[in-house]
Amino acid sequence: MIIFYSSDDSGDEEPASQSDRSEIQGTLKTLASKLDDLSTCNDLIAKHGAALQRSLSELEGLRVPVEGGEKIKAVNERATLFRITSNAMINACRDFLDLAESHSRRWQRILQYEREQRTHLEETIEQLAKQHNSLERAWREAPPLATNTADSPAGDKVFLTPKEEASDEDEDTEFFDAMEDSPAFITVAATDHTHGASGGQPNDWNQEDHVRKELQPRRRRRSHIPDKPNYSLNLWSIMKNCIGKELSKIPMPVNFNEPLSMLQRLTEDLEYHELLDKAAKCESSLEQLCLVAAFSVSSYSTTVHRTAKPFNPLLGETYELDRLEDLGYRSLCEQVSHHPPAAAHHVLSQRGWTLWQEITIASKFRGKYLSIMPLGAIHLTFHASGNHYVWRKVTSTVHNIIVGKLWIDQSGDIEIVNHRTKETCQLKFSPYSYFSREVPRKVTGVVTDCDGQAHYILSGTWDDKIESAKIVHSSRGNSSSEGKQKTVYQTLSPKLLWKKYPLSENAENMYHFSSLALTLNELEEGVSMTDSRLRPDQRLMEAGRWDEANMEKQRLEEKQRAVRRRREAKASDALEEEYEGYQPIWFHKRTDPITGETNFVYKGGYWEAKERQDWSMCPDIF
């Protein structure tokens, strides 16, 4: 296990830093003294120059021949130019000194940052060496039974025996950066083996995942799609299609897309549904909240390499994911609005939970990057306990929109609230910074009860894993540099809640799709005629026929515009009668009693219509 901790600059770095600072200050003082000398010289030049000009002016007043007067006038002009030039030289020297002062501070900051990075790496390597020695010693001292992973409830994990030396306790102590109001966590590894079997610390994740994969395959689903073609993007072909058209009617080529719709991307939130299956079995609502928090983070794990945009769904487009037989849940999405674009989602699981959400995407282009802000709340209820959780998504940022390689970051805060018990989880997604010593894509969190007392610490990254650690003691530490008092949490050894599945082989040529994403566009029998799997431009793109996909995409968008024009014409004809406008087929508007917002919720009927194979109520959108 790699240990991440806060560290101050080591003592042996201070003298060197102080000497460098003194050297810079000495150099600046020398430059300032030289500048003072130049200023003195300038004053003398100005004084004597003025006296010279007065003398020359007096000479001009005397009666001298015309030729002599012209020469005196020329000398007077040259003296004036000399004085102006000397003043300009002094001003340039003063500007140089100001520039040197500002750049010296910048170089000093850069040098200090590099020193801190080196110190951090040295300390990390030292800690890794200590852990390596500790693991070797534990392996040598462990009894033969400890190597029998078949009987161990934790699979292939290694647990240290209670016969550790006293000095090992310091080596197992881990320091985590906390959130703003508690910027220091201390995690102490438990020496009592009974802690490892506690119900709230799911340490058998890997084994359960293995069993799931062994028992799952009632139907063999696809694990590959055609490789992404290596088409170069011709900007002229895009500009050519823009000539003479309104901005809203400019067709964007599929070169910017991936062969999935936004409804399918929304369904990808269920990649790690096992977390909710496990949470439904928890007797403790706090332990359940830890798993719900891990589930909320896991939905971002597929975005780290996915820089292409999904297809915008057509109004009335749907997507179903029926995994009732093998995974115990059914999912349905529908595009309920086009302006603004909004999608409603409903999932019902036979394993004790229901999830629903309505997501509206708002975006802002800020020059170098694009901010994508999902609006709307996510609801999750557990049938047995009645616990009702609500949270919202964080902001996604796509960097290097104009120049450079695209990359995605997630930043912001998530508050998950159990509205039955009033327990909360505060998650912080730290934005990436080149000058930060933090782990990239870092996520930290604190789980608190209704009285605000912290019980669990969550830590990890949104693209890899999340761990939880039970708090056994908390105390107030020293004040930080901003004047805030630090909270120090002493916890048991962290336990793995969620770990990202590795991508499939050749994933870089398959749009970096996860194992679930590879199956989402696979054709299935009996789906609705509005299902995203049947969208022709999307299927052509997946097959590698991008030119045909672009033409089909233009046809579908123009068809949707024509339908909207007919709908607007009906609305204008019904001047005196109230015209409802477009109404979704499977969702209807309701006011949420918890958030107070009006949103679309599932009204039922889809799976019954599928059973009857009656899709007569569905619009012809393809």
Coordinates of C-alpha atoms in Angstrom, one line a residue, residues 23-617:
E23 CA 22.4 35.6 -2.4
I24 CA 19.5 36.9 -4.3
Q25 CA 18.9 39.7 -1.9
G26 CA 22.6 40.6 -2.0
T27 CA 22.5 40.8 -5.8
L28 CA 19.5 43.0 -5.7
K29 CA 21.2 45.3 -3.2
T30 CA 24.2 45.6 -5.5
L31 CA 22.0 46.4 -8.4
A32 CA 20.2 49.1 -6.4
S33 CA 23.5 50.7 -5.3
K34 CA 24.7 50.8 -8.9
L35 CA 21.4 52.4 -9.8
D36 CA 21.9 55.0 -7.2
D37 CA 25.3 55.8 -8.6
L38 CA 23.8 56.2 -12.0
S39 CA 21.1 58.5 -10.6
T40 CA 23.9 60.6 -9.0
C41 CA 25.7 60.8 -12.3
N42 CA 22.4 61.8 -14.0
D43 CA 21.9 64.6 -11.5
L44 CA 25.4 65.9 -12.2
I45 CA 25.0 65.6 -15.9
A46 CA 21.6 67.5 -15.7
K47 CA 23.2 70.2 -13.4
H48 CA 26.2 70.8 -15.6
G49 CA 24.1 70.4 -18.8
A50 CA 21.8 73.1 -17.6
A51 CA 24.8 75.4 -16.8
L52 CA 26.2 74.7 -20.3
Q53 CA 22.9 75.5 -21.9
R54 CA 22.7 78.8 -20.0
S55 CA 26.2 79.7 -21.1
L56 CA 25.3 78.9 -24.7
S57 CA 22.2 80.9 -24.4
E58 CA 24.2 83.9 -23.2
L59 CA 26.6 83.5 -26.1
E60 CA 23.6 83.5 -28.5
G61 CA 22.6 86.9 -27.1
L62 CA 26.0 88.4 -27.9
R63 CA 26.8 90.1 -31.1
V64 CA 28.6 87.5 -33.0
P65 CA 28.8 86.7 -36.7
V66 CA 25.9 84.7 -38.2
E67 CA 28.1 81.6 -38.8
G68 CA 29.2 81.6 -35.1
G69 CA 25.6 82.0 -33.9
E70 CA 24.4 78.9 -35.9
K71 CA 27.3 76.8 -34.4
I72 CA 26.4 77.9 -30.9
K73 CA 22.7 77.0 -31.6
A74 CA 23.8 73.5 -32.9
V75 CA 25.9 72.9 -29.7
N76 CA 22.9 73.9 -27.6
E77 CA 20.6 71.4 -29.3
R78 CA 23.2 68.6 -28.9
A79 CA 23.4 69.4 -25.2
T80 CA 19.6 69.1 -24.9
L81 CA 19.7 65.7 -26.7
F82 CA 22.5 64.5 -24.4
R83 CA 20.4 65.3 -21.3
I84 CA 17.3 63.6 -22.7
T85 CA 19.3 60.5 -23.5
S86 CA 20.9 60.3 -20.1
N87 CA 17.4 60.5 -18.4
A88 CA 16.1 57.7 -20.7
M89 CA 19.1 55.5 -19.7
I90 CA 18.4 56.0 -16.0
N91 CA 14.7 55.1 -16.5
A92 CA 15.7 51.9 -18.5
C93 CA 18.0 50.9 -15.6
R94 CA 15.2 51.4 -13.1
D95 CA 12.8 49.3 -15.2
F96 CA 15.5 46.6 -15.4
L97 CA 15.8 46.5 -11.6
D98 CA 12.0 46.2 -11.1
L99 CA 11.9 43.3 -13.7
A100 CA 14.8 41.6 -11.9
E101 CA 13.0 41.8 -8.6
S102 CA 9.7 40.3 -9.9
H103 CA 11.5 37.5 -11.8
S104 CA 13.6 36.7 -8.8
R105 CA 10.5 36.0 -6.8
R106 CA 9.1 33.7 -9.5
W107 CA 12.4 31.8 -9.8
Q108 CA 12.4 31.5 -6.1
R109 CA 8.9 29.9 -6.1
I110 CA 9.8 27.5 -8.9
L111 CA 13.0 26.4 -7.0
Q112 CA 11.1 25.9 -3.8
Y113 CA 8.4 23.8 -5.6
E114 CA 11.1 21.5 -7.1
R115 CA 12.7 21.1 -3.7
E116 CA 9.4 20.1 -2.2
Q117 CA 8.7 17.6 -4.9
R118 CA 12.1 16.1 -4.4
T119 CA 11.6 15.9 -0.7
H120 CA 8.1 14.3 -1.2
L121 CA 9.6 11.6 -3.5
E122 CA 12.4 10.9 -1.1
E123 CA 10.0 10.4 1.8
T124 CA 7.7 8.3 -0.3
I125 CA 10.5 6.0 -1.4
E126 CA 11.7 5.7 2.3
Q127 CA 8.2 4.7 3.4
L128 CA 7.9 2.2 0.6
A129 CA 11.2 0.6 1.7
K130 CA 9.9 0.4 5.2
Q131 CA 6.7 -1.3 4.1
H132 CA 8.7 -3.7 1.9
N133 CA 10.8 -4.7 4.9
S134 CA 7.7 -5.1 7.1
L135 CA 5.9 -7.3 4.5
E136 CA 9.0 -9.5 4.1
R137 CA 9.3 -9.9 7.9
A138 CA 5.6 -10.7 8.2
W139 CA 5.8 -13.2 5.4
R140 CA 8.7 -15.0 7.1
E141 CA 7.0 -15.0 10.5
A142 CA 3.5 -16.0 9.2
P143 CA 2.3 -19.5 10.0
P144 CA 1.6 -21.9 7.0
L145 CA -2.1 -21.5 7.4
A146 CA -1.9 -17.8 6.5
T147 CA -0.9 -18.7 2.9
N148 CA -4.0 -20.8 2.3
T149 CA -6.0 -18.2 0.4
A150 CA -8.8 -20.7 -0.5
D151 CA -10.0 -20.7 3.1
S152 CA -9.4 -17.1 3.7
P153 CA -12.5 -14.8 3.5
A154 CA -10.3 -12.1 2.0
G155 CA -9.1 -14.0 -1.1
D156 CA -5.5 -13.1 -2.0
K157 CA -5.1 -10.3 0.6
V158 CA -2.2 -10.5 3.1
F159 CA -2.9 -9.7 6.8
L160 CA -0.1 -9.1 9.3
T161 CA -0.2 -11.3 12.4
P162 CA -0.8 -9.7 15.9
K163 CA 2.9 -10.5 16.8
E164 CA 4.2 -7.4 15.3
E165 CA 7.0 -5.5 17.0
A166 CA 6.2 -2.2 18.7
S167 CA 8.2 -0.3 16.1
D168 CA 6.0 -1.6 13.3
E169 CA 3.1 0.4 14.6
D170 CA 4.8 3.6 13.5
E171 CA 5.4 2.1 10.1
D172 CA 1.7 1.2 9.7
T173 CA 0.5 4.7 10.6
E174 CA -0.9 6.5 7.5
F175 CA -1.5 10.2 7.1
F176 CA -4.2 11.4 4.7
D177 CA -4.9 15.0 3.6
A178 CA -8.4 15.9 4.8
M179 CA -11.0 18.3 3.5
E180 CA -10.9 22.0 4.2
D181 CA -12.5 21.8 7.7
S182 CA -10.4 18.8 8.7
P183 CA -7.1 18.9 6.8
A184 CA -5.3 16.0 8.6
F185 CA -6.3 12.4 9.0
I186 CA -4.3 9.8 10.8
T187 CA -5.0 6.2 10.1
V188 CA -3.6 3.6 12.5
A189 CA -3.6 0.0 11.3
A190 CA -5.5 -2.3 13.7
T191 CA -3.5 -5.1 15.3
D192 CA -6.5 -7.1 16.4
H193 CA -7.6 -9.5 13.6
T194 CA -11.3 -9.2 14.7
H195 CA -11.4 -5.7 13.1
G196 CA -10.8 -7.2 9.7
A197 CA -14.1 -9.1 9.9
S198 CA -16.3 -6.2 10.9
G199 CA -19.5 -5.9 8.9
G200 CA -18.8 -2.4 7.7
Q201 CA -15.4 -3.1 6.2
P202 CA -16.0 -5.1 3.0
N203 CA -12.6 -6.8 2.7
D204 CA -13.9 -9.6 0.5
W205 CA -14.5 -7.4 -2.6
N206 CA -12.1 -9.2 -4.9
Q207 CA -13.4 -12.6 -4.1
E208 CA -17.0 -11.6 -4.5
D209 CA -16.3 -10.0 -7.8
H210 CA -14.6 -13.2 -9.0
V211 CA -17.6 -15.3 -7.9
R212 CA -19.9 -12.8 -9.7
K213 CA -18.0 -13.2 -12.9
E214 CA -18.0 -17.0 -12.6
L215 CA -21.8 -17.3 -12.0
Q216 CA -22.9 -14.5 -14.4
P217 CA -22.7 -15.7 -18.0
R218 CA -26.2 -17.1 -18.7
R219 CA -25.9 -15.2 -22.0
R220 CA -22.5 -14.6 -23.7
R221 CA -22.3 -10.9 -24.5
R222 CA -19.9 -9.3 -26.9
S223 CA -16.5 -8.2 -25.7
H224 CA -15.3 -6.4 -28.8
I225 CA -16.5 -3.9 -31.4
P226 CA -14.9 -2.9 -34.7
D227 CA -11.8 -0.8 -34.3
K228 CA -12.1 2.9 -34.5
P229 CA -11.1 4.1 -38.0
N230 CA -8.1 6.3 -38.3
Y231 CA -9.9 9.1 -40.2
S232 CA -8.2 12.6 -40.2
L233 CA -10.6 15.4 -39.4
N234 CA -11.0 17.7 -42.5
L235 CA -11.9 21.1 -41.2
W236 CA -12.7 22.3 -44.7
S237 CA -15.4 19.7 -45.0
I238 CA -17.0 21.0 -41.8
M239 CA -16.8 24.6 -43.0
K240 CA -18.2 23.7 -46.4
N241 CA -21.4 22.4 -44.7
C242 CA -21.7 25.6 -42.8
I243 CA -22.1 27.9 -45.8
G244 CA -25.5 29.6 -46.0
K245 CA -26.9 27.8 -43.0
E246 CA -28.1 29.0 -39.6
L247 CA -25.9 28.2 -36.7
S248 CA -28.4 25.8 -35.1
K249 CA -28.6 23.8 -38.3
I250 CA -24.9 23.3 -38.8
P251 CA -24.3 19.5 -38.7
M252 CA -21.4 18.4 -36.5
P253 CA -19.6 15.3 -38.0
V254 CA -19.5 12.0 -36.1
N255 CA -15.7 12.4 -35.9
F256 CA -16.3 14.2 -32.6
N257 CA -18.5 11.4 -31.3
E258 CA -18.3 7.9 -29.8
P259 CA -20.8 5.2 -31.0
L260 CA -23.1 5.5 -27.9
S261 CA -25.9 7.9 -27.1
M262 CA -26.2 10.1 -24.0
L263 CA -28.8 7.7 -22.7
Q264 CA -26.4 4.8 -22.9
R265 CA -23.7 6.9 -21.1
L266 CA -26.2 7.6 -18.4
T267 CA -26.8 3.8 -18.1
E268 CA -23.1 3.3 -17.6
D269 CA -23.6 4.6 -14.0
L270 CA -24.6 1.0 -13.3
E271 CA -21.2 -0.4 -14.1
Y272 CA -20.6 -1.1 -10.4
H273 CA -24.2 -2.0 -9.4
E274 CA -22.8 -4.6 -7.0
L275 CA -22.0 -1.8 -4.6
L276 CA -25.7 -1.2 -4.2
D277 CA -26.5 -4.9 -4.0
K278 CA -24.0 -5.1 -1.1
A279 CA -25.4 -1.9 0.5
A280 CA -28.9 -3.3 0.5
K281 CA -27.6 -6.1 2.8
C282 CA -26.0 -3.7 5.4
E283 CA -27.6 -3.5 8.8
S284 CA -25.8 -0.2 9.6
S285 CA -27.0 2.9 7.7
L286 CA -23.6 4.5 8.1
E287 CA -21.9 1.5 6.5
Q288 CA -24.5 1.6 3.8
L289 CA -23.8 5.3 3.2
C290 CA -20.1 4.4 2.6
L291 CA -21.0 2.0 -0.2
V292 CA -23.5 4.6 -1.7
A293 CA -20.6 7.1 -1.7
A294 CA -18.3 4.7 -3.4
F295 CA -21.0 4.0 -6.0
S296 CA -21.4 7.8 -6.7
V297 CA -17.6 8.0 -7.3
S298 CA -17.5 4.9 -9.5
S299 CA -19.7 6.5 -12.2
Y300 CA -16.8 8.8 -13.1
S301 CA -14.2 6.0 -13.6
T302 CA -15.1 5.5 -17.3
T303 CA -14.6 9.1 -18.2
V304 CA -10.8 9.4 -17.6
H305 CA -10.0 8.4 -21.2
R306 CA -13.4 9.1 -22.9
T307 CA -12.9 12.5 -24.5
A308 CA -15.3 11.9 -27.4
K309 CA -18.9 13.1 -26.9
P310 CA -21.9 10.8 -27.0
F311 CA -24.7 11.2 -29.6
N312 CA -27.3 13.7 -28.5
P313 CA -30.6 11.7 -28.2
L314 CA -33.5 12.5 -30.4
L315 CA -36.7 13.7 -28.6
G316 CA -38.6 10.5 -27.6
E317 CA -35.5 8.3 -27.9
T318 CA -35.3 5.5 -25.3
Y319 CA -32.8 3.0 -24.1
E320 CA -33.4 -0.1 -22.0
L321 CA -30.9 -2.4 -20.3
D322 CA -32.6 -5.6 -19.1
R323 CA -30.3 -7.5 -16.8
L324 CA -33.0 -9.0 -14.7
E325 CA -32.1 -12.6 -15.2
D326 CA -28.3 -12.4 -14.6
L327 CA -27.8 -9.2 -12.5
G328 CA -31.2 -8.6 -11.0
Y329 CA -32.1 -5.1 -12.4
R330 CA -33.9 -3.4 -15.2
S331 CA -33.0 0.1 -16.4
L332 CA -34.9 2.5 -18.7
C333 CA -33.9 6.0 -20.1
E334 CA -36.0 8.4 -22.2
Q335 CA -35.1 11.7 -23.7
V336 CA -38.0 13.8 -22.3
S337 CA -36.9 17.3 -23.5
H338 CA -34.8 18.6 -26.4
H339 CA -34.5 22.3 -25.4
P340 CA -33.0 22.1 -22.9
P341 CA -31.8 18.6 -23.4
A342 CA -33.0 16.4 -20.5
A343 CA -33.0 12.6 -19.9
A344 CA -35.0 10.7 -17.3
H345 CA -33.7 7.4 -15.9
H346 CA -35.3 4.7 -13.7
V347 CA -33.7 1.5 -12.4
L348 CA -35.5 -1.2 -10.4
S349 CA -33.5 -4.0 -8.8
Q350 CA -34.8 -7.3 -7.4
R351 CA -31.9 -7.1 -4.9
G352 CA -33.5 -4.4 -2.8
W353 CA -33.0 -1.0 -4.3
T354 CA -34.5 1.6 -6.8
L355 CA -32.6 4.5 -8.4
W356 CA -34.0 7.3 -10.5
Q357 CA -32.8 10.6 -11.8
E358 CA -33.4 13.4 -14.4
I359 CA -30.3 15.0 -15.8
T360 CA -30.1 18.2 -17.7
I361 CA -26.7 19.1 -19.2
A362 CA -25.5 22.7 -19.0
S363 CA -22.2 23.7 -20.6
K364 CA -20.0 26.8 -20.8
F365 CA -17.2 27.3 -23.2
R366 CA -14.4 29.2 -21.4
G367 CA -11.8 29.6 -24.2
K368 CA -9.3 26.8 -23.4
Y369 CA -11.7 24.4 -21.7
L370 CA -15.3 23.4 -21.6
S371 CA -17.2 23.0 -18.3
I372 CA -20.1 20.5 -18.3
M373 CA -22.5 20.8 -15.4
P374 CA -25.1 18.1 -14.9
L375 CA -28.2 19.6 -13.3
G376 CA -30.7 17.5 -11.3
A377 CA -30.8 15.2 -8.3
I378 CA -30.1 11.4 -8.1
H379 CA -32.4 9.5 -5.8
L380 CA -31.8 6.0 -4.4
T381 CA -34.0 4.1 -2.0
F382 CA -33.5 0.7 -0.3
H383 CA -36.6 -1.3 0.1
A384 CA -35.9 -3.1 3.4
S385 CA -34.8 -0.1 5.5
G386 CA -36.6 2.7 3.7
N387 CA -33.4 4.8 3.5
H388 CA -33.7 7.4 0.9
Y389 CA -30.4 9.0 -0.4
V390 CA -30.2 12.1 -2.6
W391 CA -27.1 13.6 -4.3
R392 CA -26.0 15.6 -7.3
K393 CA -23.1 15.2 -9.8
V394 CA -19.9 17.3 -9.9
T395 CA -18.7 19.5 -12.8
S396 CA -16.7 17.8 -15.6
T397 CA -14.1 19.9 -17.4
V398 CA -12.7 19.1 -20.8
H399 CA -9.3 20.8 -21.2
N400 CA -7.3 21.8 -24.4
I401 CA -10.4 22.3 -26.5
I402 CA -8.5 24.5 -29.1
V403 CA -4.9 23.2 -29.0
G404 CA -3.3 20.1 -27.4
K405 CA -4.4 16.7 -26.3
L406 CA -7.9 16.6 -24.7
W407 CA -8.1 15.5 -21.1
I408 CA -10.9 15.4 -18.6
D409 CA -11.1 16.4 -14.9
Q410 CA -13.8 16.2 -12.3
S411 CA -14.0 18.8 -9.6
G412 CA -16.4 20.0 -6.9
D413 CA -18.3 18.7 -3.9
I414 CA -21.0 16.0 -3.5
E415 CA -23.2 15.9 -0.5
I416 CA -25.1 12.6 -0.1
V417 CA -28.0 12.9 2.4
N418 CA -30.0 10.0 3.9
H419 CA -33.3 11.8 4.4
R420 CA -34.6 9.2 6.7
T421 CA -31.7 9.3 9.3
K422 CA -30.3 12.7 8.3
E423 CA -26.8 11.1 8.0
T424 CA -24.6 12.7 5.4
C425 CA -21.4 12.1 3.4
Q426 CA -19.3 15.1 2.2
L427 CA -17.2 14.2 -0.8
K428 CA -14.5 16.5 -2.3
F429 CA -13.2 16.0 -5.8
S430 CA -9.9 17.9 -5.9
P431 CA -9.2 19.7 -9.2
Y432 CA -5.9 18.8 -10.9
S433 CA -3.1 21.3 -10.5
Y434 CA 0.4 21.1 -11.9
F435 CA 1.9 22.8 -8.9
S436 CA 0.1 20.7 -6.3
R437 CA 1.7 17.8 -4.5
E438 CA -1.7 16.0 -4.2
V439 CA -2.5 12.8 -5.9
P440 CA -4.2 13.5 -9.3
R441 CA -7.9 12.9 -9.4
K442 CA -8.0 12.7 -5.6
V443 CA -11.3 12.2 -3.7
T444 CA -11.7 12.5 0.1
G445 CA -14.8 12.3 2.2
V446 CA -16.3 12.2 5.7
V447 CA -19.4 10.2 6.8
T448 CA -21.2 11.8 9.7
D449 CA -24.3 11.0 11.7
C450 CA -27.3 13.2 12.3
D451 CA -25.5 15.0 15.1
G452 CA -22.5 15.9 12.9
Q453 CA -20.1 13.3 14.5
A454 CA -17.7 11.7 12.0
H455 CA -17.7 7.9 11.8
Y456 CA -15.8 7.0 8.6
I457 CA -13.2 8.5 6.4
L458 CA -13.3 7.9 2.6
S459 CA -10.2 8.3 0.4
G460 CA -9.0 7.4 -3.0
T461 CA -9.2 8.5 -6.6
W462 CA -12.2 8.7 -8.9
D463 CA -10.4 6.7 -11.7
D464 CA -9.1 3.8 -9.6
K465 CA -10.5 3.0 -6.1
I466 CA -12.2 4.2 -2.9
E467 CA -11.3 3.0 0.6
S468 CA -13.1 3.5 3.9
A469 CA -11.6 3.7 7.4
K470 CA -13.6 3.6 10.6
I471 CA -12.8 6.5 13.0
V472 CA -12.0 5.4 16.6
H473 CA -10.9 8.7 17.9
S474 CA -10.8 12.4 16.9
S475 CA -9.0 15.4 18.3
R476 CA -8.2 19.0 17.5
G477 CA -4.8 19.6 16.2
N478 CA -2.7 22.6 15.5
S479 CA -4.0 25.6 13.5
S480 CA -3.2 25.7 9.8
S481 CA -1.5 28.5 7.9
E482 CA -5.0 30.0 7.2
G483 CA -5.8 30.1 10.9
K484 CA -8.2 27.1 10.7
Q485 CA -7.9 24.4 13.4
K486 CA -7.1 21.0 12.1
T487 CA -9.1 17.9 13.1
V488 CA -7.0 14.7 13.5
Y489 CA -8.9 11.4 13.0
Q490 CA -7.4 8.2 14.3
T491 CA -8.9 5.3 12.4
L492 CA -8.6 1.6 11.8
S493 CA -6.8 0.2 8.8
P494 CA -8.6 1.3 5.5
K495 CA -10.7 -1.3 3.7
L496 CA -11.3 -1.4 0.0
L497 CA -14.9 -0.4 -1.0
W498 CA -14.5 -0.2 -4.8
K499 CA -11.8 -0.9 -7.3
K500 CA -12.0 -0.1 -11.0
Y501 CA -12.2 -3.1 -13.4
P502 CA -9.3 -3.1 -15.9
L503 CA -10.2 -2.2 -19.5
S504 CA -10.4 -4.8 -22.2
E505 CA -7.4 -5.6 -24.4
N506 CA -7.2 -3.2 -27.3
A507 CA -9.4 -0.8 -25.5
E508 CA -7.6 2.2 -27.0
N509 CA -8.8 1.2 -30.5
M510 CA -12.4 0.7 -29.1
Y511 CA -13.0 4.2 -27.8
H512 CA -11.7 3.2 -24.4
F513 CA -15.0 1.4 -23.7
S514 CA -15.4 -0.5 -20.5
S515 CA -16.7 -4.1 -20.5
L516 CA -20.3 -2.8 -19.9
A517 CA -20.0 -0.1 -22.5
L518 CA -18.9 -2.7 -25.2
T519 CA -22.3 -4.4 -24.7
L520 CA -24.6 -1.4 -24.6
N521 CA -25.1 -1.1 -28.4
E522 CA -25.4 -4.8 -29.0
L523 CA -28.6 -5.6 -30.8
E524 CA -31.3 -7.3 -28.8
E525 CA -34.7 -8.7 -29.7
G526 CA -38.0 -7.1 -28.6
V527 CA -36.7 -3.6 -27.7
S528 CA -38.8 -0.5 -28.4
M529 CA -38.7 1.0 -31.9
T530 CA -37.2 4.1 -30.3
D531 CA -34.3 2.3 -28.7
S532 CA -30.8 3.8 -29.2
R533 CA -29.5 0.5 -30.5
L534 CA -31.7 1.0 -33.6
R535 CA -30.4 4.5 -34.3
P536 CA -29.0 4.2 -37.9
D537 CA -26.2 6.9 -37.8
Q538 CA -24.9 5.5 -34.5
R539 CA -24.8 1.9 -35.9
L540 CA -23.0 3.1 -39.1
M541 CA -20.4 4.8 -37.0
E542 CA -19.8 1.7 -34.9
A543 CA -19.3 -0.3 -38.1
G544 CA -16.7 2.2 -39.3
R545 CA -18.8 3.7 -42.1
W546 CA -18.4 7.3 -41.0
D547 CA -19.2 9.1 -44.2
E548 CA -22.6 7.3 -44.4
A549 CA -23.1 8.0 -40.7
N550 CA -22.7 11.7 -41.3
M551 CA -25.3 11.7 -44.0
E552 CA -27.7 9.7 -41.9
K553 CA -27.1 12.0 -38.9
Q554 CA -28.1 15.0 -41.0
R555 CA -31.2 13.2 -42.2
L556 CA -32.3 12.4 -38.6
E557 CA -31.7 15.9 -37.4
E558 CA -33.7 17.4 -40.2
K559 CA -36.5 15.0 -39.6
Q560 CA -36.6 16.0 -36.0
R561 CA -36.7 19.7 -37.0
A562 CA -39.6 19.0 -39.3
V563 CA -41.5 17.3 -36.5
R564 CA -40.9 20.2 -34.2
R565 CA -42.1 22.7 -36.8
R566 CA -45.4 20.7 -37.2
R567 CA -45.8 20.7 -33.4
E568 CA -45.2 24.4 -33.2
A569 CA -47.8 25.0 -36.0
K570 CA -50.4 23.0 -34.0
A571 CA -49.6 25.1 -30.9
S572 CA -50.1 28.3 -32.9
D573 CA -53.4 27.1 -34.3
A574 CA -54.8 26.2 -30.9
L575 CA -54.8 29.8 -29.7
E576 CA -57.8 29.5 -27.4
E577 CA -57.3 25.9 -26.3
E578 CA -54.5 24.9 -24.0
Y579 CA -51.8 23.0 -25.9
E580 CA -49.6 20.7 -23.8
G581 CA -46.9 20.3 -26.3
Y582 CA -44.7 17.1 -26.4
Q583 CA -45.4 14.6 -23.7
P584 CA -42.9 11.7 -23.0
I585 CA -44.3 8.2 -23.3
W586 CA -42.9 6.5 -20.2
F587 CA -42.3 9.4 -17.8
H588 CA -44.4 12.2 -16.4
K589 CA -43.8 15.3 -14.3
R590 CA -44.1 15.2 -10.6
T591 CA -43.0 17.5 -7.7
D592 CA -40.4 15.8 -5.6
P593 CA -41.4 16.0 -1.9
I594 CA -37.8 16.1 -0.8
T595 CA -36.1 18.5 -3.1
G596 CA -39.2 20.5 -4.1
E597 CA -38.2 20.3 -7.7
T598 CA -40.5 19.3 -10.6
N599 CA -39.0 16.5 -12.6
F600 CA -39.9 13.5 -14.7
V601 CA -40.4 10.2 -13.0
Y602 CA -41.3 6.7 -14.3
K603 CA -45.0 6.2 -14.6
G604 CA -44.8 2.5 -15.6
G605 CA -46.0 0.5 -18.6
Y606 CA -42.8 0.0 -20.5
W607 CA -42.0 -3.6 -19.5
E608 CA -45.6 -4.6 -19.8
A609 CA -45.6 -3.2 -23.4
K610 CA -42.4 -5.1 -24.1
E611 CA -44.1 -8.3 -22.9
R612 CA -47.0 -7.7 -25.3
Q613 CA -44.7 -6.4 -28.0
D614 CA -47.1 -3.5 -28.4
W615 CA -45.1 -0.3 -29.4
S616 CA -48.0 1.4 -31.1
M617 CA -47.8 4.4 -28.8

